CSV table of C-alpha atoms and ligand atoms in Angstrom, one decimal:
chain,number,residue,atom,x,y,z
A,26,MET,CA,37.7,22.1,-44.4
A,27,ASP,CA,37.1,18.4,-44.8
A,28,THR,CA,33.9,17.5,-46.7
A,29,VAL,CA,31.8,14.5,-47.8
A,30,THR,CA,30.3,14.8,-51.3
A,31,LEU,CA,26.7,13.7,-51.3
A,32,THR,CA,25.1,13.0,-54.8
A,33,ASP,CA,21.4,12.6,-55.6
A,34,ASN,CA,21.8,10.0,-58.5
A,35,ARG,CA,18.4,10.8,-59.6
A,36,SER,CA,19.3,14.2,-60.6
A,37,GLY,CA,23.1,14.0,-60.5
A,38,LYS,CA,23.1,17.1,-58.2
A,39,SER,CA,25.8,17.0,-55.5
A,40,PHE,CA,26.6,19.1,-52.3
A,41,ASP,CA,29.6,18.9,-50.0
A,42,ALA,CA,28.7,18.4,-46.3
A,43,ALA,CA,31.4,19.6,-44.0
A,44,ILE,CA,32.9,17.1,-41.5
A,45,LYS,CA,32.8,18.2,-37.8
A,46,TYR,CA,35.7,16.8,-35.8
A,47,PRO,CA,35.1,16.1,-32.1
A,48,LYS,CA,37.9,16.2,-29.4
A,49,GLY,CA,37.2,12.6,-28.9
A,50,GLY,CA,35.2,9.9,-30.9
A,51,THR,CA,33.8,9.6,-34.3
A,52,PRO,CA,33.5,12.7,-36.6
A,53,ALA,CA,30.1,13.7,-38.1
A,54,MET,CA,29.0,15.1,-41.4
A,55,ASP,CA,26.9,18.2,-41.1
A,56,ILE,CA,23.6,17.6,-43.1
A,57,ALA,CA,21.8,20.6,-41.8
A,58,ASP,CA,21.4,21.8,-45.5
A,59,LEU,CA,20.4,18.4,-46.8
A,60,HIS,CA,16.7,19.3,-47.2
A,61,LYS,CA,17.5,22.7,-48.8
A,62,GLU,CA,20.0,21.1,-51.3
A,63,PHE,CA,18.1,17.8,-52.1
A,64,GLU,CA,14.6,18.1,-50.7
A,65,LEU,CA,15.6,14.9,-48.9
A,66,TYR,CA,15.7,14.0,-45.1
A,67,SER,CA,18.0,11.4,-43.6
A,68,PHE,CA,16.4,8.3,-42.2
A,69,ASP,CA,17.8,6.9,-38.9
A,70,PRO,CA,14.8,5.8,-36.6
A,71,SER,CA,16.6,5.0,-33.4
A,72,LEU,CA,19.1,7.8,-34.0
A,73,GLY,CA,22.0,5.4,-33.6
A,74,ASN,CA,23.8,7.0,-36.4
A,75,THR,CA,22.8,10.6,-35.7
A,76,VAL,CA,24.7,13.2,-33.5
A,77,SER,CA,22.0,15.3,-31.7
A,78,CYS,CA,24.2,17.9,-30.0
A,79,GLU,CA,27.8,19.2,-29.1
A,80,SER,CA,28.6,18.4,-25.5
A,81,LYS,CA,31.6,18.8,-23.1
A,82,VAL,CA,30.2,16.6,-20.3
A,83,THR,CA,30.9,13.0,-21.0
A,84,HIS,CA,32.8,11.0,-23.7
A,85,LEU,CA,32.4,7.3,-24.4
A,86,ASN,CA,35.0,5.5,-26.5
A,87,ALA,CA,32.9,2.7,-27.9
A,88,LYS,CA,35.7,0.7,-29.5
A,89,GLU,CA,38.0,0.6,-26.5
A,90,GLY,CA,35.2,0.6,-23.8
A,91,LYS,CA,36.3,3.8,-22.1
A,92,LEU,CA,34.4,6.5,-20.3
A,93,TYR,CA,35.4,10.0,-19.4
A,94,HIS,CA,33.7,12.7,-17.4
A,95,ARG,CA,35.0,16.2,-18.3
A,96,GLY,CA,38.1,14.5,-19.5
A,97,TYR,CA,38.8,12.3,-16.4
A,98,PRO,CA,38.7,8.4,-16.8
A,99,ILE,CA,35.8,6.8,-14.9
A,100,GLU,CA,38.3,4.4,-13.2
A,101,GLU,CA,40.2,7.4,-11.5
A,102,LEU,CA,37.0,9.1,-10.5
A,103,ALA,CA,35.5,5.8,-9.1
A,104,GLN,CA,38.8,5.2,-7.2
A,105,GLU,CA,39.7,8.7,-6.0
A,106,LYS,CA,36.6,10.7,-5.7
A,107,ASN,CA,33.2,10.5,-4.0
A,108,TYR,CA,29.9,10.9,-5.7
A,109,LEU,CA,29.5,14.6,-4.6
A,110,GLU,CA,32.9,15.5,-6.0
A,111,VAL,CA,31.9,13.9,-9.3
A,112,CYS,CA,28.6,15.9,-9.1
A,113,TYR,CA,30.5,19.1,-8.8
A,114,LEU,CA,32.7,18.2,-11.7
A,115,LEU,CA,29.8,17.4,-14.0
A,116,LEU,CA,28.0,20.5,-13.0
A,117,THR,CA,30.8,23.1,-13.2
A,118,GLY,CA,33.4,21.3,-15.4
A,119,GLU,CA,36.1,21.4,-12.7
A,120,LEU,CA,36.8,19.2,-9.6
A,121,PRO,CA,36.1,21.1,-6.3
A,122,ASP,CA,39.0,22.2,-4.0
A,123,THR,CA,38.5,21.5,-0.2
A,124,GLN,CA,36.6,24.7,0.4
A,125,GLN,CA,34.5,24.4,-2.6
A,126,TYR,CA,33.6,20.8,-1.7
A,127,GLY,CA,32.7,21.7,1.8
A,128,GLU,CA,30.4,24.6,0.6
A,129,PHE,CA,28.7,22.2,-2.0
A,130,ASP,CA,28.3,19.4,0.4
A,131,ASP,CA,26.7,21.8,3.0
A,132,LEU,CA,24.3,23.1,0.2
A,133,ILE,CA,23.2,19.6,-0.7
A,134,ARG,CA,22.5,18.7,2.9
A,135,LYS,CA,20.4,21.7,3.3
A,136,ARG,CA,18.2,20.4,0.4
A,137,TYR,CA,17.7,16.9,1.6
A,138,PHE,CA,14.2,17.8,3.1
A,139,LEU,CA,10.9,17.9,1.1
A,140,HIS,CA,8.1,20.4,1.5
A,141,GLU,CA,5.7,18.9,4.1
A,142,LYS,CA,2.8,19.0,1.4
A,143,LEU,CA,5.0,17.0,-1.0
A,144,ASN,CA,5.4,14.3,1.7
A,145,ARG,CA,1.5,13.9,1.5
A,146,LEU,CA,1.9,12.8,-2.2
A,147,PHE,CA,3.2,9.4,-1.2
A,148,SER,CA,0.1,8.4,0.8
A,149,ALA,CA,-2.0,9.0,-2.4
A,150,PHE,CA,-0.3,6.0,-4.1
A,151,PRO,CA,-1.5,2.4,-3.7
A,152,ASP,CA,0.7,0.4,-1.4
A,153,ASP,CA,2.0,-1.8,-4.1
A,154,SER,CA,3.1,1.2,-6.4
A,155,HIS,CA,6.6,0.7,-8.0
A,156,PRO,CA,8.8,3.5,-6.4
A,157,MET,CA,9.8,4.6,-10.0
A,158,SER,CA,6.1,5.7,-10.7
A,159,THR,CA,6.1,7.8,-7.4
A,160,LEU,CA,9.6,9.1,-8.1
A,161,SER,CA,8.7,10.4,-11.6
A,162,SER,CA,5.4,12.0,-10.2
A,163,ALA,CA,7.1,13.6,-7.1
A,164,VAL,CA,9.9,15.1,-9.2
A,165,ALA,CA,7.4,16.6,-11.7
A,166,ALA,CA,5.4,17.9,-8.7
A,167,LEU,CA,8.6,19.7,-7.6
A,168,THR,CA,7.7,22.1,-10.4
A,169,SER,CA,4.6,23.2,-8.3
A,170,PHE,CA,6.7,23.9,-5.3
A,171,TYR,CA,9.5,25.7,-7.0
A,172,HIS,CA,7.9,27.1,-10.2
A,173,ASN,CA,9.1,30.7,-9.9
A,174,PHE,CA,12.8,30.0,-9.6
A,175,ILE,CA,13.7,29.3,-13.2
A,176,GLU,CA,12.5,31.4,-16.1
A,177,ILE,CA,10.5,28.8,-18.0
A,178,HIS,CA,9.6,30.7,-21.1
A,179,GLY,CA,12.7,30.0,-23.1
A,180,SER,CA,14.7,33.2,-22.2
A,181,THR,CA,18.4,32.4,-21.9
A,182,ASP,CA,19.0,35.3,-19.5
A,183,PHE,CA,18.0,33.3,-16.4
A,184,ASP,CA,20.4,33.7,-13.5
A,185,VAL,CA,23.0,31.0,-13.5
A,186,ASN,CA,22.7,30.7,-9.7
A,187,GLU,CA,19.1,29.6,-10.1
A,188,TYR,CA,20.5,26.7,-12.2
A,189,TYR,CA,22.9,25.7,-9.4
A,190,VAL,CA,20.0,25.9,-6.9
A,191,MET,CA,17.9,23.7,-9.2
A,192,ALA,CA,20.8,21.2,-9.4
A,193,GLN,CA,21.2,21.2,-5.7
A,194,ARG,CA,17.5,20.5,-5.3
A,195,ILE,CA,17.4,17.6,-7.7
A,196,ILE,CA,20.6,16.1,-6.2
A,197,GLY,CA,19.5,16.5,-2.6
A,198,LYS,CA,15.8,15.7,-2.8
A,199,ILE,CA,15.8,12.7,-5.2
A,200,PRO,CA,17.2,10.3,-2.6
A,201,THR,CA,14.6,11.4,-0.1
A,202,ILE,CA,11.8,11.1,-2.5
A,203,ALA,CA,13.1,7.6,-3.4
A,204,ALA,CA,13.4,6.5,0.1
A,205,GLN,CA,10.0,7.9,1.0
A,206,ALA,CA,8.4,6.3,-2.0
A,207,TYR,CA,9.8,2.8,-0.9
A,208,ARG,CA,8.9,3.2,2.7
A,209,GLN,CA,5.4,4.3,1.9
A,210,SER,CA,5.0,1.3,-0.6
A,211,VAL,CA,5.8,-1.2,2.3
A,212,GLY,CA,3.9,0.7,5.0
A,213,LEU,CA,7.1,1.8,7.0
A,214,PRO,CA,6.8,4.9,9.1
A,215,SER,CA,8.5,8.0,7.3
A,216,ILE,CA,12.0,8.8,8.2
A,217,TYR,CA,13.3,12.2,7.8
A,218,PRO,CA,16.7,12.9,6.3
A,219,ASP,CA,19.7,13.4,8.6
A,220,MET,CA,21.8,16.5,7.7
A,221,ASP,CA,24.6,15.2,9.8
A,222,ARG,CA,25.2,12.3,7.4
A,223,TYR,CA,27.0,12.4,4.1
A,224,PHE,CA,24.8,12.0,1.0
A,225,THR,CA,25.2,8.2,0.5
A,226,GLU,CA,25.0,7.4,4.2
A,227,ASN,CA,22.0,9.4,4.5
A,228,PHE,CA,20.3,7.5,1.8
A,229,LEU,CA,21.0,4.2,3.4
A,230,TYR,CA,19.9,5.7,6.8
A,231,MET,CA,16.5,6.7,5.3
A,232,LEU,CA,16.1,3.3,3.7
A,233,ARG,CA,17.0,1.3,7.0
A,234,ALA,CA,16.1,3.6,10.0
A,235,TYR,CA,13.1,3.3,12.3
A,236,PRO,CA,12.1,5.9,14.6
A,237,ASN,CA,14.5,6.2,17.7
A,238,ASN,CA,16.4,3.3,16.2
A,239,GLU,CA,20.1,3.7,15.0
A,240,PRO,CA,20.6,1.3,11.9
A,241,GLU,CA,23.8,-0.4,11.3
A,242,ILE,CA,25.5,1.1,8.2
A,243,LYS,CA,29.1,-0.1,7.5
A,244,ASP,CA,31.7,2.1,5.8
A,245,ILE,CA,32.3,-0.5,3.1
A,246,GLU,CA,28.5,-0.3,2.2
A,247,ILE,CA,28.6,3.5,1.9
A,248,LYS,CA,31.7,3.3,-0.3
A,249,ALA,CA,30.2,0.6,-2.5
A,250,LEU,CA,26.9,2.5,-3.1
A,251,ASP,CA,28.7,5.8,-3.4
A,252,THR,CA,30.8,4.3,-6.2
A,253,ILE,CA,27.7,2.9,-7.8
A,254,PHE,CA,26.2,6.4,-7.8
A,255,THR,CA,29.4,7.7,-9.6
A,256,LEU,CA,29.3,4.9,-12.1
A,257,HIS,CA,25.7,6.0,-13.0
A,258,ALA,CA,26.3,9.8,-13.0
A,259,ASP,CA,26.2,10.5,-16.7
A,260,HIS,CA,26.6,8.6,-20.0
A,261,GLY,CA,26.3,10.9,-22.9
A,262,GLN,CA,23.2,11.0,-25.1
A,263,ASN,CA,21.5,7.9,-23.8
A,264,ALA,CA,17.7,7.4,-24.2
A,265,SER,CA,16.8,9.1,-20.9
A,266,THR,CA,19.3,12.0,-21.3
A,267,THR,CA,17.7,12.5,-24.9
A,268,ALA,CA,14.4,12.7,-23.3
A,269,VAL,CA,15.5,15.4,-20.8
A,270,ARG,CA,17.1,17.4,-23.7
A,271,VAL,CA,13.9,17.0,-25.7
A,272,VAL,CA,11.7,18.4,-23.0
A,273,CYS,CA,14.4,21.0,-22.2
A,274,SER,CA,14.2,22.2,-25.8
A,275,THR,CA,10.5,23.1,-25.5
A,276,GLY,CA,11.4,25.5,-22.6
A,277,ALA,CA,9.5,23.5,-20.1
A,278,HIS,CA,10.5,23.7,-16.4
A,279,PRO,CA,13.7,21.7,-15.5
A,280,TYR,CA,11.9,19.5,-13.0
A,281,ALA,CA,9.4,18.4,-15.7
A,282,ALA,CA,12.4,17.5,-17.8
A,283,ILE,CA,14.1,15.5,-15.1
A,284,SER,CA,10.9,13.6,-14.5
A,285,ALA,CA,10.8,12.7,-18.3
A,286,GLY,CA,14.3,11.3,-17.8
A,287,ILE,CA,13.1,9.2,-14.9
A,288,SER,CA,10.2,7.7,-17.0
A,289,ALA,CA,12.5,7.0,-19.9
A,290,LEU,CA,15.1,5.3,-17.7
A,291,TRP,CA,12.5,2.9,-16.3
A,292,GLY,CA,12.4,0.7,-19.4
A,293,PRO,CA,14.1,-2.8,-19.1
A,294,LYS,CA,16.1,-1.9,-22.2
A,295,HIS,CA,17.6,1.0,-20.3
A,296,GLY,CA,17.9,1.6,-16.6
A,297,GLY,CA,15.2,-1.0,-15.8
A,298,ALA,CA,17.7,-3.7,-16.7
A,299,ASN,CA,19.4,-3.8,-13.4
A,300,GLU,CA,16.2,-5.1,-11.7
A,301,ALA,CA,15.6,-7.4,-14.7
A,302,VAL,CA,19.0,-9.0,-14.4
A,303,ILE,CA,18.3,-10.2,-10.8
A,304,ASN,CA,14.9,-11.5,-11.9
A,305,GLN,CA,16.6,-13.3,-14.7
A,306,LEU,CA,19.5,-14.8,-12.7
A,307,LYS,CA,16.7,-16.0,-10.2
A,308,ALA,CA,14.7,-17.5,-13.1
A,309,ILE,CA,17.9,-19.3,-14.4
A,310,GLY,CA,18.1,-20.6,-10.9
A,311,SER,CA,21.3,-22.8,-11.3
A,312,VAL,CA,24.6,-22.8,-13.2
A,313,ASP,CA,23.4,-26.0,-14.8
A,314,ASN,CA,20.7,-24.2,-16.6
A,315,VAL,CA,22.9,-21.3,-18.0
A,316,GLU,CA,23.5,-23.1,-21.4
A,317,LYS,CA,19.8,-23.4,-22.0
A,318,TYR,CA,19.3,-19.8,-21.4
A,319,ILE,CA,22.3,-18.8,-23.6
A,320,ARG,CA,20.6,-20.8,-26.3
A,321,LYS,CA,17.4,-19.0,-25.9
A,322,ALA,CA,19.3,-15.6,-26.0
A,323,LYS,CA,20.6,-16.5,-29.3
A,324,ASP,CA,17.4,-18.0,-30.8
A,325,LYS,CA,15.9,-15.2,-33.0
A,326,ASN,CA,12.4,-16.9,-32.6
A,327,ASP,CA,12.8,-16.5,-28.8
A,328,PRO,CA,12.0,-13.1,-27.3
A,329,PHE,CA,14.4,-13.9,-24.4
A,330,ARG,CA,17.4,-11.5,-24.3
A,331,LEU,CA,20.3,-11.7,-21.6
A,332,MET,CA,19.6,-8.7,-19.5
A,333,GLY,CA,22.7,-6.8,-18.5
A,334,PHE,CA,24.3,-7.7,-21.8
A,335,GLY,CA,24.9,-5.6,-24.9
A,336,HIS,CA,25.0,-1.8,-25.4
A,337,ARG,CA,23.8,0.7,-27.9
A,338,VAL,CA,27.3,2.4,-27.9
A,339,TYR,CA,29.9,0.1,-26.2
A,340,LYS,CA,31.1,-2.7,-28.6
A,341,ASN,CA,33.6,-3.7,-25.8
A,342,TYR,CA,33.3,-4.5,-22.2
A,343,ASP,CA,31.5,-1.6,-20.3
A,344,PRO,CA,34.2,-0.1,-18.2
A,345,ARG,CA,31.7,0.4,-15.4
A,346,ALA,CA,30.9,-3.3,-15.3
A,347,LYS,CA,34.7,-3.9,-14.8
A,348,ILE,CA,34.6,-1.6,-11.8
A,349,LEU,CA,31.5,-3.3,-10.4
A,350,LYS,CA,33.1,-6.7,-10.6
A,351,LYS,CA,36.0,-5.3,-8.7
A,352,ILE,CA,33.7,-3.9,-6.0
A,353,LEU,CA,32.1,-7.4,-5.6
A,354,GLU,CA,35.4,-8.9,-5.0
A,355,GLU,CA,36.2,-6.1,-2.4
A,356,ILE,CA,33.0,-6.3,-0.4
A,357,LYS,CA,32.5,-10.1,-0.2
A,358,THR,CA,34.9,-10.4,2.8
A,359,GLU,CA,32.8,-8.1,4.8
A,360,ILE,CA,29.3,-8.4,3.3
A,361,GLU,CA,27.4,-11.5,2.5
A,362,ILE,CA,27.0,-11.9,-1.2
A,363,ASP,CA,24.3,-14.1,-2.8
A,364,ASN,CA,27.0,-16.5,-4.3
A,365,LYS,CA,24.4,-18.5,-6.1
A,366,LEU,CA,23.4,-15.5,-8.3
A,367,LEU,CA,27.1,-14.6,-8.6
A,368,GLU,CA,28.0,-17.9,-9.9
A,369,ILE,CA,25.3,-17.9,-12.4
A,370,ALA,CA,26.4,-14.4,-13.5
A,371,TYR,CA,30.0,-15.5,-13.9
A,372,LYS,CA,29.0,-18.6,-15.8
A,373,ILE,CA,26.8,-16.5,-18.1
A,374,GLU,CA,29.8,-14.1,-18.7
A,375,GLU,CA,32.2,-17.1,-19.2
A,376,ILE,CA,30.0,-18.9,-21.7
A,377,ALA,CA,28.8,-15.8,-23.6
A,378,LEU,CA,32.3,-14.2,-24.0
A,379,SER,CA,33.6,-17.3,-25.8
A,380,ASP,CA,30.4,-17.8,-28.0
A,381,GLU,CA,30.5,-16.7,-31.6
A,382,TYR,CA,27.0,-15.2,-31.4
A,383,PHE,CA,28.0,-12.8,-28.7
A,384,ILE,CA,31.5,-12.2,-30.0
A,385,SER,CA,30.4,-11.5,-33.6
A,386,ARG,CA,27.8,-8.9,-32.2
A,387,ASN,CA,30.2,-7.3,-29.7
A,388,LEU,CA,27.8,-8.2,-26.7
A,389,TYR,CA,29.5,-7.7,-23.4
A,390,PRO,CA,28.3,-7.2,-19.8
A,391,ASN,CA,27.1,-3.7,-19.3
A,392,VAL,CA,26.7,-1.5,-16.2
A,393,ASP,CA,23.5,-3.3,-15.1
A,394,PHE,CA,24.9,-6.9,-15.2
A,395,TYR,CA,26.7,-6.9,-11.8
A,396,SER,CA,25.2,-3.9,-10.1
A,397,GLY,CA,22.2,-5.7,-9.0
A,398,ILE,CA,24.2,-8.3,-7.1
A,399,ILE,CA,25.9,-5.7,-5.1
A,400,LEU,CA,22.6,-3.9,-4.3
A,401,THR,CA,21.2,-7.2,-3.2
A,402,ALA,CA,24.2,-7.6,-0.9
A,403,LEU,CA,23.5,-4.1,0.4
A,404,LYS,CA,19.9,-5.4,1.2
A,405,ILE,CA,18.5,-2.8,-1.2
A,406,PRO,CA,14.9,-3.9,-2.1
A,407,LEU,CA,14.7,-5.1,-5.7
A,408,ASN,CA,12.2,-2.5,-6.8
A,409,MET,CA,14.6,0.2,-5.6
A,410,PHE,CA,17.4,-0.8,-8.1
A,411,THR,CA,16.3,1.5,-10.9
A,412,PRO,CA,15.6,4.4,-8.4
A,413,ILE,CA,19.2,4.0,-7.3
A,414,PHE,CA,20.1,4.4,-11.0
A,415,VAL,CA,18.0,7.6,-10.9
A,416,ILE,CA,19.8,8.9,-7.9
A,417,GLY,CA,23.1,8.4,-9.7
A,418,ARG,CA,22.0,9.8,-13.1
A,419,SER,CA,20.1,12.8,-11.8
A,420,VAL,CA,23.3,15.0,-11.9
A,421,GLY,CA,24.0,14.0,-15.5
A,422,TRP,CA,20.5,15.0,-16.5
A,423,VAL,CA,20.9,18.3,-14.9
A,424,ALA,CA,24.4,19.0,-16.4
A,425,GLN,CA,23.1,18.0,-19.9
A,426,TRP,CA,19.9,20.1,-19.5
A,427,PHE,CA,22.0,23.1,-18.5
A,428,GLU,CA,24.3,22.6,-21.5
A,429,LEU,CA,21.4,22.7,-23.9
A,430,ARG,CA,19.5,25.5,-22.0
A,431,SER,CA,22.6,27.7,-22.2
A,432,GLU,CA,22.7,27.5,-26.1
A,433,GLU,CA,22.2,31.0,-27.5
A,434,ASN,CA,19.7,29.8,-30.1
A,435,MET,CA,18.3,26.6,-28.4
A,436,LYS,CA,15.9,25.1,-30.9
A,437,ILE,CA,13.0,22.9,-30.1
A,438,THR,CA,13.6,19.3,-31.0
A,439,ARG,CA,11.4,18.4,-34.0
A,440,PRO,CA,12.4,15.2,-36.0
A,441,ARG,CA,10.5,14.5,-39.4
A,442,GLN,CA,8.7,11.3,-40.5
A,443,LEU,CA,8.1,9.0,-43.6
A,444,TYR,CA,4.4,9.0,-43.8
A,445,MET,CA,3.3,5.5,-44.9
A,446,GLY,CA,-0.4,5.8,-44.1
A,447,ASP,CA,-3.4,6.1,-46.3
A,448,VAL,CA,-3.7,9.0,-48.8
A,449,ASN,CA,-6.3,10.6,-51.0
A,450,LYS,CA,-9.3,9.4,-48.9
A,451,HIS,CA,-12.5,11.5,-48.7
A,452,LEU,CA,-15.6,11.4,-46.6
B,523,SDX,C1,21.8,1.0,-20.2
B,523,SDX,O1,22.7,4.3,-23.9
B,523,SDX,C2,23.3,4.1,-22.8
B,523,SDX,O2,24.3,4.8,-22.5
B,523,SDX,C3,22.5,3.3,-21.7
B,523,SDX,C4,23.2,3.1,-20.4
B,523,SDX,C5,23.5,4.4,-19.5
B,523,SDX,O3,24.3,4.5,-18.7
B,523,SDX,O4,22.6,5.3,-19.8
B,523,SDX,O5,24.5,2.6,-20.5
B,523,SDX,C6,22.4,2.2,-19.4
B,523,SDX,O6,20.7,1.2,-20.6
B,523,SDX,C7,22.6,-0.2,-20.4
B,523,SDX,C8,21.8,-1.3,-21.3
B,523,SDX,C9,20.8,-2.0,-20.3
B,523,SDX,N1,20.0,-2.9,-21.1
B,523,SDX,C10,20.1,-4.2,-21.0
B,523,SDX,O7,21.0,-4.8,-20.5
B,523,SDX,C11,19.0,-5.0,-21.8
B,523,SDX,C12,19.6,-6.1,-22.7
B,523,SDX,N2,20.4,-5.5,-23.7
B,523,SDX,C13,19.6,-5.4,-25.0
B,523,SDX,O8,18.3,-5.0,-24.9
B,523,SDX,C14,20.4,-4.6,-26.0
B,523,SDX,O9,21.7,-5.0,-25.9
B,523,SDX,C15,20.3,-3.1,-25.9
B,523,SDX,C16,18.9,-2.5,-25.9
B,523,SDX,C17,21.1,-2.6,-24.8
B,523,SDX,C18,21.0,-2.7,-27.2
B,523,SDX,O10,20.1,-3.0,-28.2
B,523,SDX,P1,20.5,-3.1,-29.7
B,523,SDX,O11,20.9,-1.7,-30.2
B,523,SDX,O12,19.4,-3.7,-30.6
B,523,SDX,O13,21.8,-3.9,-29.9
B,523,SDX,P2,22.6,-4.1,-31.1
B,523,SDX,O14,22.1,-3.3,-32.2
B,523,SDX,O15,24.0,-4.0,-30.6
B,523,SDX,O16,22.2,-5.7,-31.4
B,523,SDX,C19,23.0,-6.4,-32.3
B,523,SDX,C20,22.5,-7.8,-32.2
B,523,SDX,C21,21.1,-8.0,-32.5
B,523,SDX,O17,21.0,-9.3,-33.1
B,523,SDX,P3,21.0,-9.4,-34.8
B,523,SDX,O18,19.7,-8.6,-35.3
B,523,SDX,O19,22.4,-8.8,-35.2
B,523,SDX,O20,20.9,-10.9,-35.1
B,523,SDX,O21,22.7,-8.4,-30.9
B,523,SDX,C22,21.5,-8.8,-30.5
B,523,SDX,C23,20.4,-8.1,-31.2
B,523,SDX,O22,19.2,-8.9,-31.3
B,523,SDX,N3,21.4,-8.5,-29.0
B,523,SDX,C24,21.3,-9.4,-28.0
B,523,SDX,C25,21.3,-8.7,-26.8
B,523,SDX,N4,21.6,-7.4,-27.1
B,523,SDX,C26,21.6,-7.4,-28.5
B,523,SDX,N5,21.0,-10.7,-28.1
B,523,SDX,C27,20.8,-11.4,-26.9
B,523,SDX,N6,20.9,-10.8,-25.7
B,523,SDX,C28,21.1,-9.4,-25.7
B,523,SDX,N7,21.1,-8.7,-24.5
């Protein structure tokens, strides 16, 4: 067994930490006995150097900028499979055959609808509520409607079929909740899902339809949005997935864990970046202003950051951003693109990728840099960009939740701290 020898130079005491080798990516040294051996903890505040779990769902190759789901490259999945096929793959570990796909699609369609009492939740929110706040609340509320379907007291002997039912509910209902949240926020009449429509078409239908009015939905729009859902399906132990796993580790209900993921994703450093990119491109306003904003992004004294640029893991071009750029080129012949925003984005990329500041820090466009321009072309409202990310990512959260929940001795997540506060005070 390969090991790393750790020595505490204060005492000269050493211990050998075993090296655990993954099937893909960087090995890790097992420091589970660190405290027992040295009475020391490891200090890694944002956990960027810490492996929190073993997983078989998704692998990111940081150096080469590659992404794999259950071993398949994202480029092949995005090109050859639809989002529901990728959902089946993430949940079960295998791609569905024709019959399995048909059954899965049918089960998801049957779960598009919300309990009528849940529909009343939306009218309780102020009209200018951000759909992300309604979305996280409504998903947590699912716990009240389906509380008795998953053993929530930590036992591992829950029926795996209940897991698949929970997964179908999350995948099938989140688009309906997201669409209802939006329609409510702008005073549009409610539109029920249409079970005769495929997942992605149904979502566009719920966003665009009016009672007794058939909206225009182009095939190329369905394909573009479906690929966006696939590109957002899962991404290893990112911040929102870590939030889901932490809530899962306490034995709380799975819908509560998914709701925690939604809240974590909302931040502009994470999934909220897609909305922030569009606001930033609009604020830059012209290609002539790009140089000025690049300077601001490089200035340590300026809080301005290039949204859609950089990544906690990829130190190369985000493979999803490459696919999104390709989609932009494919749809521009049939769908009107905001060329002014696109020109600004292309100019930012052109300048940044030849600038020492970005090159030395391995800062490249990430998944959020181009997705917003496509969503704008699909006439998706800006405040629905991050809910779109939620719809895509929901299956990844469920797959990761199940992976942890299935562990024999699932332990509650409980990191330590360095206490730096006052001591020895008395009343
Ligand atoms: C997602 O983890 C995932 O997998 C997330 C995600 C997923 O699918 O779940 O991929 C989705 O969240 C993508 C990221 C979306 N966020 C943004 O686009 C926001 C803009 N990006 C930055 O906020 C930033 O790049 C982060 C948050 C993404 C990463 O931040 P880090 O970890 O601090 O980046 P780093 O350690 O690599 O930074 C190195 C240097 C620092 O400068 P120095 O201290 O070395 O001088 O690069 C600088 C940073 O200040 N830097 C930037 C920058 N991002 C990092 N400088 C200018 N503009 C930026 N965008």
